[in-house]
Amino acid sequence: MNRRGLRAIIAAVHCSAVSGCARAPSVDVLGSYFPAWLVSLAASVVLSFFVRWLLLRYRLEGDVGPLQLFYPCLILLFTCLIWLIFAR
């Protein structure tokens, strides 16, 4: 393979690698644009507080296992679900 062909292949690989950067999902909040993952994270923290309130109300928080692992995983679950539903 000659040098020109190798440069063409390298250029094609670079162009296909940066094609995913064409549009970043962002959300307009009061005229300022925020990344969609940041909005998803904030909403998931609010949902996790609601889940904690429900668990405390029904006295089930002691049954969920180690709380230091449960709540971060719950936030991660809600973040991924909100991201998949609203920012696709």
PDB file of N, CA and C in Angstrom:
ATOM      1  N   MET A   1       0.858  -1.170   0.000  1.00  0.00           N
ATOM      2  CA  MET A   1       0.000   0.000   0.000  1.00  0.00           C
ATOM      3  C   MET A   1       0.904   1.233   0.000  1.00  0.00           C
ATOM      4  N   ASN A   2       0.554   2.159  -0.842  1.00  0.00           N
ATOM      5  CA  ASN A   2       1.385   3.360  -0.938  1.00  0.00           C
ATOM      6  C   ASN A   2       0.982   4.381   0.133  1.00  0.00           C
ATOM      7  N   ARG A   3       1.754   5.430   0.206  1.00  0.00           N
ATOM      8  CA  ARG A   3       1.565   6.442   1.238  1.00  0.00           C
ATOM      9  C   ARG A   3       0.251   7.191   1.061  1.00  0.00           C
ATOM     10  N   ARG A   4      -0.169   7.442  -0.166  1.00  0.00           N
ATOM     11  CA  ARG A   4      -1.408   8.172  -0.431  1.00  0.00           C
ATOM     12  C   ARG A   4      -2.621   7.356   0.052  1.00  0.00           C
ATOM     13  N   GLY A   5      -2.601   6.059  -0.204  1.00  0.00           N
ATOM     14  CA  GLY A   5      -3.695   5.195   0.251  1.00  0.00           C
ATOM     15  C   GLY A   5      -3.775   5.124   1.764  1.00  0.00           C
ATOM     16  N   LEU A   6      -2.621   5.068   2.413  1.00  0.00           N
ATOM     17  CA  LEU A   6      -2.576   5.042   3.869  1.00  0.00           C
ATOM     18  C   LEU A   6      -3.113   6.345   4.459  1.00  0.00           C
ATOM     19  N   ARG A   7      -2.767   7.465   3.861  1.00  0.00           N
ATOM     20  CA  ARG A   7      -3.294   8.758   4.333  1.00  0.00           C
ATOM     21  C   ARG A   7      -4.805   8.842   4.153  1.00  0.00           C
ATOM     22  N   ALA A   8      -5.320   8.290   3.076  1.00  0.00           N
ATOM     23  CA  ALA A   8      -6.766   8.293   2.843  1.00  0.00           C
ATOM     24  C   ALA A   8      -7.486   7.450   3.888  1.00  0.00           C
ATOM     25  N   ILE A   9      -6.909   6.319   4.229  1.00  0.00           N
ATOM     26  CA  ILE A   9      -7.521   5.464   5.252  1.00  0.00           C
ATOM     27  C   ILE A   9      -7.499   6.156   6.614  1.00  0.00           C
ATOM     28  N   ILE A  10      -6.374   6.775   6.947  1.00  0.00           N
ATOM     29  CA  ILE A  10      -6.271   7.489   8.227  1.00  0.00           C
ATOM     30  C   ILE A  10      -7.260   8.650   8.276  1.00  0.00           C
ATOM     31  N   ALA A  11      -7.400   9.380   7.175  1.00  0.00           N
ATOM     32  CA  ALA A  11      -8.360  10.491   7.132  1.00  0.00           C
ATOM     33  C   ALA A  11      -9.791   9.986   7.283  1.00  0.00           C
ATOM     34  N   ALA A  12     -10.118   8.850   6.660  1.00  0.00           N
ATOM     35  CA  ALA A  12     -11.465   8.286   6.768  1.00  0.00           C
ATOM     36  C   ALA A  12     -11.753   7.840   8.196  1.00  0.00           C
ATOM     37  N   VAL A  13     -10.766   7.256   8.853  1.00  0.00           N
ATOM     38  CA  VAL A  13     -10.955   6.826  10.241  1.00  0.00           C
ATOM     39  C   VAL A  13     -11.170   8.031  11.148  1.00  0.00           C
ATOM     40  N   HIS A  14     -10.389   9.083  10.962  1.00  0.00           N
ATOM     41  CA  HIS A  14     -10.559  10.283  11.784  1.00  0.00           C
ATOM     42  C   HIS A  14     -11.907  10.950  11.541  1.00  0.00           C
ATOM     43  N   CYS A  15     -12.338  11.008  10.308  1.00  0.00           N
ATOM     44  CA  CYS A  15     -13.639  11.627   9.999  1.00  0.00           C
ATOM     45  C   CYS A  15     -14.785  10.829  10.599  1.00  0.00           C
ATOM     46  N   SER A  16     -14.704   9.516  10.560  1.00  0.00           N
ATOM     47  CA  SER A  16     -15.773   8.711  11.149  1.00  0.00           C
ATOM     48  C   SER A  16     -15.734   8.762  12.669  1.00  0.00           C
ATOM     49  N   ALA A  17     -14.562   8.967  13.245  1.00  0.00           N
ATOM     50  CA  ALA A  17     -14.457   9.035  14.706  1.00  0.00           C
ATOM     51  C   ALA A  17     -15.069  10.319  15.256  1.00  0.00           C
ATOM     52  N   VAL A  18     -14.942  11.426  14.540  1.00  0.00           N
ATOM     53  CA  VAL A  18     -15.480  12.688  15.048  1.00  0.00           C
ATOM     54  C   VAL A  18     -16.888  12.981  14.539  1.00  0.00           C
ATOM     55  N   SER A  19     -17.463  12.087  13.762  1.00  0.00           N
ATOM     56  CA  SER A  19     -18.822  12.331  13.266  1.00  0.00           C
ATOM     57  C   SER A  19     -19.849  12.260  14.388  1.00  0.00           C
ATOM     58  N   GLY A  20     -19.532  11.572  15.480  1.00  0.00           N
ATOM     59  CA  GLY A  20     -20.428  11.526  16.629  1.00  0.00           C
ATOM     60  C   GLY A  20     -20.466  12.830  17.393  1.00  0.00           C
ATOM     61  N   CYS A  21     -19.532  13.732  17.129  1.00  0.00           N
ATOM     62  CA  CYS A  21     -19.472  15.016  17.827  1.00  0.00           C
ATOM     63  C   CYS A  21     -20.241  16.103  17.089  1.00  0.00           C
ATOM     64  N   ALA A  22     -21.075  15.726  16.139  1.00  0.00           N
ATOM     65  CA  ALA A  22     -21.761  16.714  15.314  1.00  0.00           C
ATOM     66  C   ALA A  22     -22.760  17.544  16.122  1.00  0.00           C
ATOM     67  N   ARG A  23     -23.486  16.915  17.035  1.00  0.00           N
ATOM     68  CA  ARG A  23     -24.491  17.636  17.808  1.00  0.00           C
ATOM     69  C   ARG A  23     -24.482  17.122  19.236  1.00  0.00           C
ATOM     70  N   ALA A  24     -24.224  18.000  20.153  1.00  0.00           N
ATOM     71  CA  ALA A  24     -24.256  17.632  21.567  1.00  0.00           C
ATOM     72  C   ALA A  24     -25.664  17.884  22.086  1.00  0.00           C
ATOM     73  N   PRO A  25     -26.288  16.900  22.726  1.00  0.00           N
ATOM     74  CA  PRO A  25     -27.636  17.124  23.257  1.00  0.00           C
ATOM     75  C   PRO A  25     -27.596  18.114  24.411  1.00  0.00           C
ATOM     76  N   SER A  26     -28.329  19.196  24.264  1.00  0.00           N
ATOM     77  CA  SER A  26     -28.371  20.204  25.314  1.00  0.00           C
ATOM     78  C   SER A  26     -29.817  20.632  25.542  1.00  0.00           C
ATOM     79  N   VAL A  27     -30.053  21.169  26.729  1.00  0.00           N
ATOM     80  CA  VAL A  27     -31.396  21.557  27.150  1.00  0.00           C
ATOM     81  C   VAL A  27     -31.368  23.039  27.485  1.00  0.00           C
ATOM     82  N   ASP A  28     -32.359  23.772  26.995  1.00  0.00           N
ATOM     83  CA  ASP A  28     -32.459  25.196  27.278  1.00  0.00           C
ATOM     84  C   ASP A  28     -33.179  25.395  28.607  1.00  0.00           C
ATOM     85  N   VAL A  29     -32.470  25.955  29.583  1.00  0.00           N
ATOM     86  CA  VAL A  29     -33.046  26.245  30.893  1.00  0.00           C
ATOM     87  C   VAL A  29     -32.899  27.740  31.131  1.00  0.00           C
ATOM     88  N   LEU A  30     -33.993  28.465  31.049  1.00  0.00           N
ATOM     89  CA  LEU A  30     -34.037  29.911  31.253  1.00  0.00           C
ATOM     90  C   LEU A  30     -33.016  30.649  30.384  1.00  0.00           C
ATOM     91  N   GLY A  31     -32.908  30.238  29.130  1.00  0.00           N
ATOM     92  CA  GLY A  31     -32.040  30.909  28.183  1.00  0.00           C
ATOM     93  C   GLY A  31     -30.595  30.447  28.195  1.00  0.00           C
ATOM     94  N   SER A  32     -30.255  29.548  29.081  1.00  0.00           N
ATOM     95  CA  SER A  32     -28.889  29.040  29.151  1.00  0.00           C
ATOM     96  C   SER A  32     -28.919  27.547  28.820  1.00  0.00           C
ATOM     97  N   TYR A  33     -27.989  27.111  27.990  1.00  0.00           N
ATOM     98  CA  TYR A  33     -27.978  25.716  27.560  1.00  0.00           C
ATOM     99  C   TYR A  33     -27.110  24.871  28.484  1.00  0.00           C
ATOM    100  N   PHE A  34     -27.669  23.775  28.957  1.00  0.00           N
ATOM    101  CA  PHE A  34     -26.969  22.831  29.810  1.00  0.00           C
ATOM    102  C   PHE A  34     -26.898  21.495  29.091  1.00  0.00           C
ATOM    103  N   PRO A  35     -25.866  20.700  29.375  1.00  0.00           N
ATOM    104  CA  PRO A  35     -25.821  19.355  28.788  1.00  0.00           C
ATOM    105  C   PRO A  35     -26.993  18.520  29.304  1.00  0.00           C
ATOM    106  N   ALA A  36     -27.522  17.680  28.451  1.00  0.00           N
ATOM    107  CA  ALA A  36     -28.689  16.878  28.826  1.00  0.00           C
ATOM    108  C   ALA A  36     -28.366  15.917  29.963  1.00  0.00           C
ATOM    109  N   TRP A  37     -27.121  15.442  30.036  1.00  0.00           N
ATOM    110  CA  TRP A  37     -26.777  14.523  31.123  1.00  0.00           C
ATOM    111  C   TRP A  37     -26.827  15.226  32.471  1.00  0.00           C
ATOM    112  N   LEU A  38     -26.535  16.522  32.499  1.00  0.00           N
ATOM    113  CA  LEU A  38     -26.568  17.264  33.751  1.00  0.00           C
ATOM    114  C   LEU A  38     -28.005  17.431  34.241  1.00  0.00           C
ATOM    115  N   VAL A  39     -28.907  17.694  33.327  1.00  0.00           N
ATOM    116  CA  VAL A  39     -30.328  17.807  33.679  1.00  0.00           C
ATOM    117  C   VAL A  39     -30.859  16.445  34.134  1.00  0.00           C
ATOM    118  N   SER A  40     -30.434  15.371  33.457  1.00  0.00           N
ATOM    119  CA  SER A  40     -30.837  14.019  33.853  1.00  0.00           C
ATOM    120  C   SER A  40     -30.336  13.680  35.248  1.00  0.00           C
ATOM    121  N   LEU A  41     -29.109  14.088  35.556  1.00  0.00           N
ATOM    122  CA  LEU A  41     -28.544  13.824  36.876  1.00  0.00           C
ATOM    123  C   LEU A  41     -29.306  14.575  37.965  1.00  0.00           C
ATOM    124  N   ALA A  42     -29.642  15.820  37.714  1.00  0.00           N
ATOM    125  CA  ALA A  42     -30.386  16.609  38.705  1.00  0.00           C
ATOM    126  C   ALA A  42     -31.771  16.011  38.949  1.00  0.00           C
ATOM    127  N   ALA A  43     -32.436  15.586  37.884  1.00  0.00           N
ATOM    128  CA  ALA A  43     -33.754  14.969  38.040  1.00  0.00           C
ATOM    129  C   ALA A  43     -33.658  13.640  38.780  1.00  0.00           C
ATOM    130  N   SER A  44     -32.590  12.896  38.554  1.00  0.00           N
ATOM    131  CA  SER A  44     -32.449  11.602  39.232  1.00  0.00           C
ATOM    132  C   SER A  44     -32.172  11.776  40.721  1.00  0.00           C
ATOM    133  N   VAL A  45     -31.471  12.834  41.094  1.00  0.00           N
ATOM    134  CA  VAL A  45     -31.251  13.099  42.520  1.00  0.00           C
ATOM    135  C   VAL A  45     -32.579  13.414  43.199  1.00  0.00           C
ATOM    136  N   VAL A  46     -33.419  14.199  42.539  1.00  0.00           N
ATOM    137  CA  VAL A  46     -34.744  14.511  43.092  1.00  0.00           C
ATOM    138  C   VAL A  46     -35.583  13.243  43.223  1.00  0.00           C
ATOM    139  N   LEU A  47     -35.563  12.384  42.206  1.00  0.00           N
ATOM    140  CA  LEU A  47     -36.306  11.125  42.277  1.00  0.00           C
ATOM    141  C   LEU A  47     -35.772  10.212  43.380  1.00  0.00           C
ATOM    142  N   SER A  48     -34.476  10.221  43.594  1.00  0.00           N
ATOM    143  CA  SER A  48     -33.897   9.390  44.649  1.00  0.00           C
ATOM    144  C   SER A  48     -34.303   9.891  46.035  1.00  0.00           C
ATOM    145  N   PHE A  49     -34.391  11.214  46.200  1.00  0.00           N
ATOM    146  CA  PHE A  49     -34.906  11.738  47.471  1.00  0.00           C
ATOM    147  C   PHE A  49     -36.346  11.306  47.690  1.00  0.00           C
ATOM    148  N   PHE A  50     -37.145  11.272  46.629  1.00  0.00           N
ATOM    149  CA  PHE A  50     -38.529  10.818  46.750  1.00  0.00           C
ATOM    150  C   PHE A  50     -38.582   9.337  47.120  1.00  0.00           C
ATOM    151  N   VAL A  51     -37.730   8.522  46.517  1.00  0.00           N
ATOM    152  CA  VAL A  51     -37.681   7.095  46.850  1.00  0.00           C
ATOM    153  C   VAL A  51     -37.252   6.913  48.304  1.00  0.00           C
ATOM    154  N   ARG A  52     -36.279   7.705  48.759  1.00  0.00           N
ATOM    155  CA  ARG A  52     -35.851   7.616  50.160  1.00  0.00           C
ATOM    156  C   ARG A  52     -36.986   7.998  51.098  1.00  0.00           C
ATOM    157  N   TRP A  53     -37.746   9.026  50.728  1.00  0.00           N
ATOM    158  CA  TRP A  53     -38.882   9.433  51.557  1.00  0.00           C
ATOM    159  C   TRP A  53     -39.913   8.292  51.640  1.00  0.00           C
ATOM    160  N   LEU A  54     -40.159   7.630  50.500  1.00  0.00           N
ATOM    161  CA  LEU A  54     -41.097   6.502  50.517  1.00  0.00           C
ATOM    162  C   LEU A  54     -40.586   5.346  51.370  1.00  0.00           C
ATOM    163  N   LEU A  55     -39.300   5.046  51.248  1.00  0.00           N
ATOM    164  CA  LEU A  55     -38.731   3.965  52.050  1.00  0.00           C
ATOM    165  C   LEU A  55     -38.778   4.272  53.535  1.00  0.00           C
ATOM    166  N   LEU A  56     -38.526   5.523  53.904  1.00  0.00           N
ATOM    167  CA  LEU A  56     -38.610   5.895  55.318  1.00  0.00           C
ATOM    168  C   LEU A  56     -40.041   5.877  55.813  1.00  0.00           C
ATOM    169  N   ARG A  57     -40.955   6.305  54.972  1.00  0.00           N
ATOM    170  CA  ARG A  57     -42.363   6.343  55.381  1.00  0.00           C
ATOM    171  C   ARG A  57     -42.905   4.952  55.663  1.00  0.00           C
ATOM    172  N   TYR A  58     -42.536   3.989  54.829  1.00  0.00           N
ATOM    173  CA  TYR A  58     -43.018   2.621  55.007  1.00  0.00           C
ATOM    174  C   TYR A  58     -42.033   1.744  55.779  1.00  0.00           C
ATOM    175  N   ARG A  59     -41.010   2.361  56.365  1.00  0.00           N
ATOM    176  CA  ARG A  59     -40.010   1.691  57.207  1.00  0.00           C
ATOM    177  C   ARG A  59     -39.355   0.515  56.486  1.00  0.00           C
ATOM    178  N   LEU A  60     -38.937   0.746  55.251  1.00  0.00           N
ATOM    179  CA  LEU A  60     -38.288  -0.285  54.440  1.00  0.00           C
ATOM    180  C   LEU A  60     -36.822   0.017  54.142  1.00  0.00           C
ATOM    181  N   GLU A  61     -36.310   1.116  54.648  1.00  0.00           N
ATOM    182  CA  GLU A  61     -34.943   1.491  54.300  1.00  0.00           C
ATOM    183  C   GLU A  61     -33.923   0.491  54.852  1.00  0.00           C
ATOM    184  N   GLY A  62     -34.200  -0.138  55.950  1.00  0.00           N
ATOM    185  CA  GLY A  62     -33.285  -1.120  56.515  1.00  0.00           C
ATOM    186  C   GLY A  62     -33.230  -2.413  55.722  1.00  0.00           C
ATOM    187  N   ASP A  63     -34.192  -2.623  54.837  1.00  0.00           N
ATOM    188  CA  ASP A  63     -34.257  -3.868  54.069  1.00  0.00           C
ATOM    189  C   ASP A  63     -33.557  -3.799  52.718  1.00  0.00           C
ATOM    190  N   VAL A  64     -33.055  -2.654  52.340  1.00  0.00           N
ATOM    191  CA  VAL A  64     -32.487  -2.525  50.992  1.00  0.00           C
ATOM    192  C   VAL A  64     -31.003  -2.865  50.921  1.00  0.00           C
ATOM    193  N   GLY A  65     -30.357  -3.133  52.016  1.00  0.00           N
ATOM    194  CA  GLY A  65     -28.942  -3.485  51.979  1.00  0.00           C
ATOM    195  C   GLY A  65     -28.071  -2.312  52.361  1.00  0.00           C
ATOM    196  N   PRO A  66     -26.810  -2.331  51.940  1.00  0.00           N
ATOM    197  CA  PRO A  66     -25.911  -1.225  52.304  1.00  0.00           C
ATOM    198  C   PRO A  66     -26.338   0.067  51.612  1.00  0.00           C
ATOM    199  N   LEU A  67     -26.669   1.061  52.412  1.00  0.00           N
ATOM    200  CA  LEU A  67     -27.201   2.314  51.879  1.00  0.00           C
ATOM    201  C   LEU A  67     -26.162   3.089  51.087  1.00  0.00           C
ATOM    202  N   GLN A  68     -24.863   2.929  51.418  1.00  0.00           N
ATOM    203  CA  GLN A  68     -23.811   3.624  50.693  1.00  0.00           C
ATOM    204  C   GLN A  68     -23.684   3.109  49.264  1.00  0.00           C
ATOM    205  N   LEU A  69     -24.193   1.931  49.003  1.00  0.00           N
ATOM    206  CA  LEU A  69     -24.189   1.368  47.659  1.00  0.00           C
ATOM    207  C   LEU A  69     -25.550   1.535  46.976  1.00  0.00           C
ATOM    208  N   PHE A  70     -26.612   1.477  47.761  1.00  0.00           N
ATOM    209  CA  PHE A  70     -27.962   1.517  47.198  1.00  0.00           C
ATOM    210  C   PHE A  70     -28.291   2.862  46.559  1.00  0.00           C
ATOM    211  N   TYR A  71     -28.052   3.955  47.256  1.00  0.00           N
ATOM    212  CA  TYR A  71     -28.459   5.260  46.734  1.00  0.00           C
ATOM    213  C   TYR A  71     -27.634   5.730  45.534  1.00  0.00           C
ATOM    214  N   PRO A  72     -26.320   5.552  45.501  1.00  0.00           N
ATOM    215  CA  PRO A  72     -25.611   5.902  44.258  1.00  0.00           C
ATOM    216  C   PRO A  72     -26.045   5.057  43.058  1.00  0.00           C
ATOM    217  N   CYS A  73     -26.321   3.778  43.299  1.00  0.00           N
ATOM    218  CA  CYS A  73     -26.812   2.933  42.199  1.00  0.00           C
ATOM    219  C   CYS A  73     -28.205   3.358  41.750  1.00  0.00           C
ATOM    220  N   LEU A  74     -29.024   3.789  42.695  1.00  0.00           N
ATOM    221  CA  LEU A  74     -30.357   4.279  42.354  1.00  0.00           C
ATOM    222  C   LEU A  74     -30.269   5.561  41.525  1.00  0.00           C
ATOM    223  N   ILE A  75     -29.358   6.452  41.900  1.00  0.00           N
ATOM    224  CA  ILE A  75     -29.154   7.685  41.132  1.00  0.00           C
ATOM    225  C   ILE A  75     -28.651   7.356  39.733  1.00  0.00           C
ATOM    226  N   LEU A  76     -27.716   6.414  39.625  1.00  0.00           N
ATOM    227  CA  LEU A  76     -27.206   6.009  38.320  1.00  0.00           C
ATOM    228  C   LEU A  76     -28.309   5.392  37.470  1.00  0.00           C
ATOM    229  N   LEU A  77     -29.150   4.559  38.065  1.00  0.00           N
ATOM    230  CA  LEU A  77     -30.271   3.950  37.339  1.00  0.00           C
ATOM    231  C   LEU A  77     -31.230   5.012  36.819  1.00  0.00           C
ATOM    232  N   PHE A  78     -31.622   5.941  37.682  1.00  0.00           N
ATOM    233  CA  PHE A  78     -32.541   6.999  37.251  1.00  0.00           C
ATOM    234  C   PHE A  78     -31.912   7.894  36.185  1.00  0.00           C
ATOM    235  N   THR A  79     -30.625   8.198  36.330  1.00  0.00           N
ATOM    236  CA  THR A  79     -29.949   9.042  35.342  1.00  0.00           C
ATOM    237  C   THR A  79     -29.950   8.385  33.974  1.00  0.00           C
ATOM    238  N   CYS A  80     -29.603   7.121  33.920  1.00  0.00           N
ATOM    239  CA  CYS A  80     -29.571   6.410  32.635  1.00  0.00           C
ATOM    240  C   CYS A  80     -30.970   6.287  32.032  1.00  0.00           C
ATOM    241  N   LEU A  81     -31.964   6.011  32.856  1.00  0.00           N
ATOM    242  CA  LEU A  81     -33.333   5.899  32.338  1.00  0.00           C
ATOM    243  C   LEU A  81     -33.845   7.227  31.796  1.00  0.00           C
ATOM    244  N   ILE A  82     -33.621   8.304  32.533  1.00  0.00           N
ATOM    245  CA  ILE A  82     -34.065   9.620  32.066  1.00  0.00           C
ATOM    246  C   ILE A  82     -33.334  10.006  30.793  1.00  0.00           C
ATOM    247  N   TRP A  83     -32.038   9.722  30.740  1.00  0.00           N
ATOM    248  CA  TRP A  83     -31.248  10.016  29.543  1.00  0.00           C
ATOM    249  C   TRP A  83     -31.789   9.252  28.343  1.00  0.00           C
ATOM    250  N   LEU A  84     -32.071   7.962  28.525  1.00  0.00           N
ATOM    251  CA  LEU A  84     -32.560   7.141  27.422  1.00  0.00           C
ATOM    252  C   LEU A  84     -33.946   7.562  26.962  1.00  0.00           C
ATOM    253  N   ILE A  85     -34.785   7.981  27.896  1.00  0.00           N
ATOM    254  CA  ILE A  85     -36.165   8.339  27.539  1.00  0.00           C
ATOM    255  C   ILE A  85     -36.232   9.713  26.878  1.00  0.00           C
ATOM    256  N   PHE A  86     -35.542  10.700  27.434  1.00  0.00           N
ATOM    257  CA  PHE A  86     -35.738  12.075  26.976  1.00  0.00           C
ATOM    258  C   PHE A  86     -34.651  12.623  26.061  1.00  0.00           C
ATOM    259  N   ALA A  87     -33.443  12.082  26.076  1.00  0.00           N
ATOM    260  CA  ALA A  87     -32.346  12.702  25.327  1.00  0.00           C
ATOM    261  C   ALA A  87     -31.833  11.812  24.213  1.00  0.00           C
ATOM    262  N   ARG A  88     -32.678  11.073  23.584  1.00  0.00           N
ATOM    263  CA  ARG A  88     -32.190  10.183  22.526  1.00  0.00           C
ATOM    264  C   ARG A  88     -32.008  10.870  21.234  1.00  0.00           C
TER     265      ARG A  88
END
